[in-house]
Tab-separated table of C-alpha atoms in Angstrom:
chain	number	residue	atom	x	y	z
A	1	MET	CA	99.423	92.564	62.519
A	2	GLY	CA	100.996	95.302	60.246
A	3	CYS	CA	104.003	96.193	62.225
A	4	GLU	CA	107.602	96.282	61.159
A	5	PRO	CA	109.339	92.871	61.395
A	6	SER	CA	111.009	92.093	64.922
A	7	LYS	CA	112.223	89.507	67.276
A	8	GLN	CA	108.952	89.963	68.998
A	9	GLY	CA	107.059	89.307	65.947
A	10	ASP	CA	109.055	86.203	65.454
A	11	VAL	CA	108.457	84.946	68.952
A	12	TYR	CA	104.593	85.492	68.317
A	13	SER	CA	104.991	83.464	65.121
A	14	TYR	CA	106.910	80.762	66.881
A	15	GLY	CA	104.073	80.641	69.676
A	16	ILE	CA	101.344	80.422	66.976
A	17	LEU	CA	103.445	77.504	65.437
A	18	VAL	CA	103.825	75.563	68.707
A	19	LEU	CA	100.115	75.670	69.420
A	20	GLU	CA	99.302	74.647	65.641
A	21	LEU	CA	101.730	71.705	65.940
A	22	PHE	CA	100.467	70.485	69.306
A	23	THR	CA	96.937	70.970	68.656
A	24	GLY	CA	96.643	70.063	65.107
A	25	ARG	CA	94.599	73.052	64.412
A	26	SER	CA	95.208	75.849	61.879
A	27	PRO	CA	95.084	79.588	62.986
A	28	THR	CA	92.678	79.912	60.037
A	29	ASP	CA	90.473	77.264	60.983
A	30	GLU	CA	86.762	78.246	60.417
A	31	ALA	CA	86.055	77.903	64.043
A	32	PHE	CA	88.230	80.868	64.704
A	33	LYS	CA	86.027	83.979	64.434
A	34	ASP	CA	86.202	87.651	65.669
A	35	ASP	CA	88.253	87.582	68.920
A	36	PHE	CA	88.200	83.821	69.289
A	37	ASN	CA	91.526	82.414	67.765
A	38	LEU	CA	93.932	79.539	68.485
A	39	HIS	CA	95.615	81.451	71.182
A	40	ASN	CA	92.301	82.045	73.052
A	41	PHE	CA	91.251	78.265	72.332
A	42	VAL	CA	94.339	76.718	74.076
A	43	LYS	CA	94.079	79.447	76.840
A	44	MET	CA	90.401	78.359	77.614
A	45	ALA	CA	91.320	74.687	77.689
A	46	LEU	CA	94.184	74.922	80.187
A	47	PRO	CA	95.256	73.371	82.468
A	48	ASP	CA	92.438	71.032	82.698
A	49	ARG	CA	91.539	69.995	79.282
A	50	VAL	CA	94.986	69.307	77.853
A	51	ALA	CA	94.125	65.950	76.196
A	52	GLN	CA	90.985	67.081	74.702
A	53	ILE	CA	92.747	69.938	72.579
A	54	VAL	CA	96.270	68.245	71.846
A	55	ASP	CA	96.165	66.612	68.430
A	56	SER	CA	95.036	62.847	68.814
A	57	ALA	CA	97.954	61.658	66.694
A	58	LEU	CA	100.418	62.663	69.416
A	59	LEU	CA	98.288	60.750	71.948
A	60	LEU	CA	97.847	57.726	69.754
A	61	ARG	CA	101.615	57.669	69.554
A	62	GLU	CA	101.883	57.177	73.340
A	63	VAL	CA	99.246	54.721	73.715
A	64	GLU	CA	101.058	52.612	70.826
A	65	GLU	CA	104.387	52.856	72.740
A	66	THR	CA	102.787	51.953	75.952
A	67	VAL	CA	101.153	48.945	74.635
A	68	VAL	CA	104.775	47.928	73.268
A	69	ARG	CA	106.213	48.747	76.668
A	70	ARG	CA	103.749	46.735	78.505
A	71	GLN	CA	104.136	43.685	76.049
A	72	ASN	CA	107.979	43.818	76.600
A	73	PHE	CA	107.642	43.921	80.266
A	74	ASN	CA	105.086	41.164	80.360
A	75	ASN	CA	107.635	39.073	78.550
A	76	VAL	CA	110.234	39.429	80.908
A	77	GLY	CA	107.589	39.242	83.926
A	78	ASP	CA	108.394	42.530	85.512
A	79	ILE	CA	104.971	43.830	85.800
A	80	ASN	CA	105.601	45.922	89.000
A	81	GLU	CA	108.152	48.218	87.176
A	82	ILE	CA	105.299	49.209	84.553
A	83	GLU	CA	103.045	50.148	87.712
A	84	THR	CA	105.799	52.558	89.178
A	85	GLU	CA	106.151	54.099	85.981
A	86	GLY	CA	103.118	56.304	86.193
A	87	VAL	CA	101.519	55.163	82.930
A	88	ASP	CA	97.757	55.503	83.348
A	89	ILE	CA	96.092	55.116	79.953
A	90	THR	CA	92.854	53.398	79.388
A	91	PHE	CA	93.199	52.023	75.926
A	92	GLY	CA	90.699	53.438	73.580
A	93	ASN	CA	90.022	56.754	75.460
A	94	PRO	CA	92.385	59.237	74.119
A	95	ASN	CA	91.116	61.624	76.810
A	96	GLN	CA	93.385	59.889	79.499
A	97	ILE	CA	96.986	60.482	79.258
A	98	SER	CA	99.577	59.734	81.814
A	99	ALA	CA	100.376	62.422	84.278
A	100	PRO	CA	103.983	63.083	83.229
A	101	LEU	CA	103.013	63.396	79.426
A	102	ARG	CA	99.974	65.697	80.544
A	103	LYS	CA	102.802	67.886	82.595
A	104	CYS	CA	104.988	67.828	79.266
A	105	LEU	CA	102.112	68.920	77.062
A	106	LEU	CA	100.950	71.465	79.351
A	107	SER	CA	104.367	73.162	79.579
A	108	VAL	CA	104.806	73.225	76.039
A	109	LEU	CA	101.302	74.611	75.614
A	110	GLU	CA	102.235	77.501	78.081
A	111	ILE	CA	105.321	78.156	76.308
A	112	GLY	CA	103.166	78.514	73.093
A	113	LEU	CA	100.715	80.851	74.784
A	114	ALA	CA	103.500	82.920	76.468
A	115	CYS	CA	105.168	83.374	73.050
A	116	SER	CA	101.641	84.394	71.409
A	117	ASN	CA	100.449	87.041	73.954
A	118	ALA	CA	98.905	89.837	71.961
A	119	SER	CA	101.095	92.509	73.621
A	120	SER	CA	104.704	92.227	72.477
A	121	ASN	CA	105.809	93.380	75.743
A	122	GLU	CA	104.411	90.278	77.630
A	123	ARG	CA	105.737	87.705	75.154
A	124	MET	CA	108.387	85.402	76.359
A	125	ASN	CA	112.147	86.032	75.683
A	126	ILE	CA	113.542	83.337	73.134
A	127	ARG	CA	116.494	82.687	75.405
A	128	ASP	CA	113.960	81.640	78.181
A	129	VAL	CA	112.050	79.501	75.480
A	130	THR	CA	114.932	77.674	74.694
A	131	ARG	CA	115.994	76.924	78.184
A	132	GLU	CA	112.488	76.114	79.100
A	133	LEU	CA	112.110	73.540	76.412
A	134	GLN	CA	115.503	71.827	77.194
A	135	ASN	CA	114.119	71.580	80.734
A	136	ILE	CA	111.039	69.979	79.163
A	137	LYS	CA	112.965	67.684	77.166
A	138	ASN	CA	114.985	66.369	79.964
A	139	ALA	CA	112.198	65.826	82.229
A	140	TYR	CA	110.515	64.034	79.453
A	141	VAL	CA	113.349	61.752	78.596
A	142	GLY	CA	114.496	61.463	82.204
A	143	LEU	CA	111.109	60.172	83.372
A	144	GLY	CA	110.876	57.459	80.822
A	145	ILE	CA	107.792	59.135	79.475
A	146	HIS	CA	108.927	58.337	75.872
A	147	GLY	CA	110.368	54.715	76.052
A	148	GLN	CA	111.942	52.992	78.946
A	149	ARG	CA	113.574	54.752	82.070
A	150	GLN	CA	117.136	56.158	81.771
A	151	ARG	CA	119.255	53.582	83.302
A	152	THR	CA	122.724	54.192	84.711
A	153	SER	CA	125.446	51.549	84.712
């Protein structure tokens, strides 16, 4: 925005990169004109329309992995564990995602928004960003959203 390079500018760039990666949209997309930009696009969609703005390639991966998990559980005959996993996907409908994945995606997009605030004073501190991302990762892995539940011996 014509300012000197700074940590806040780097945080802004990081936030835009997060939004770009998770939505699959470029900040220079033709749809973004005047005051309507990638930041505002995501901000207007949250929290209710997460599945509609997230890159469909990310959701497709969940669907594929869920199918594999269901097949594996069906082969072992342990269908009850699938039901308690919280997986709620209607195959062929990418707008329906599991509640844990929706929460994870919402959290990451909120970090992207917090980092890409127009006002540098309102942007998230990068230390807080890394801590929050670690918390999201731990929840993602711990809840078994990506693969089977973590089991302790």
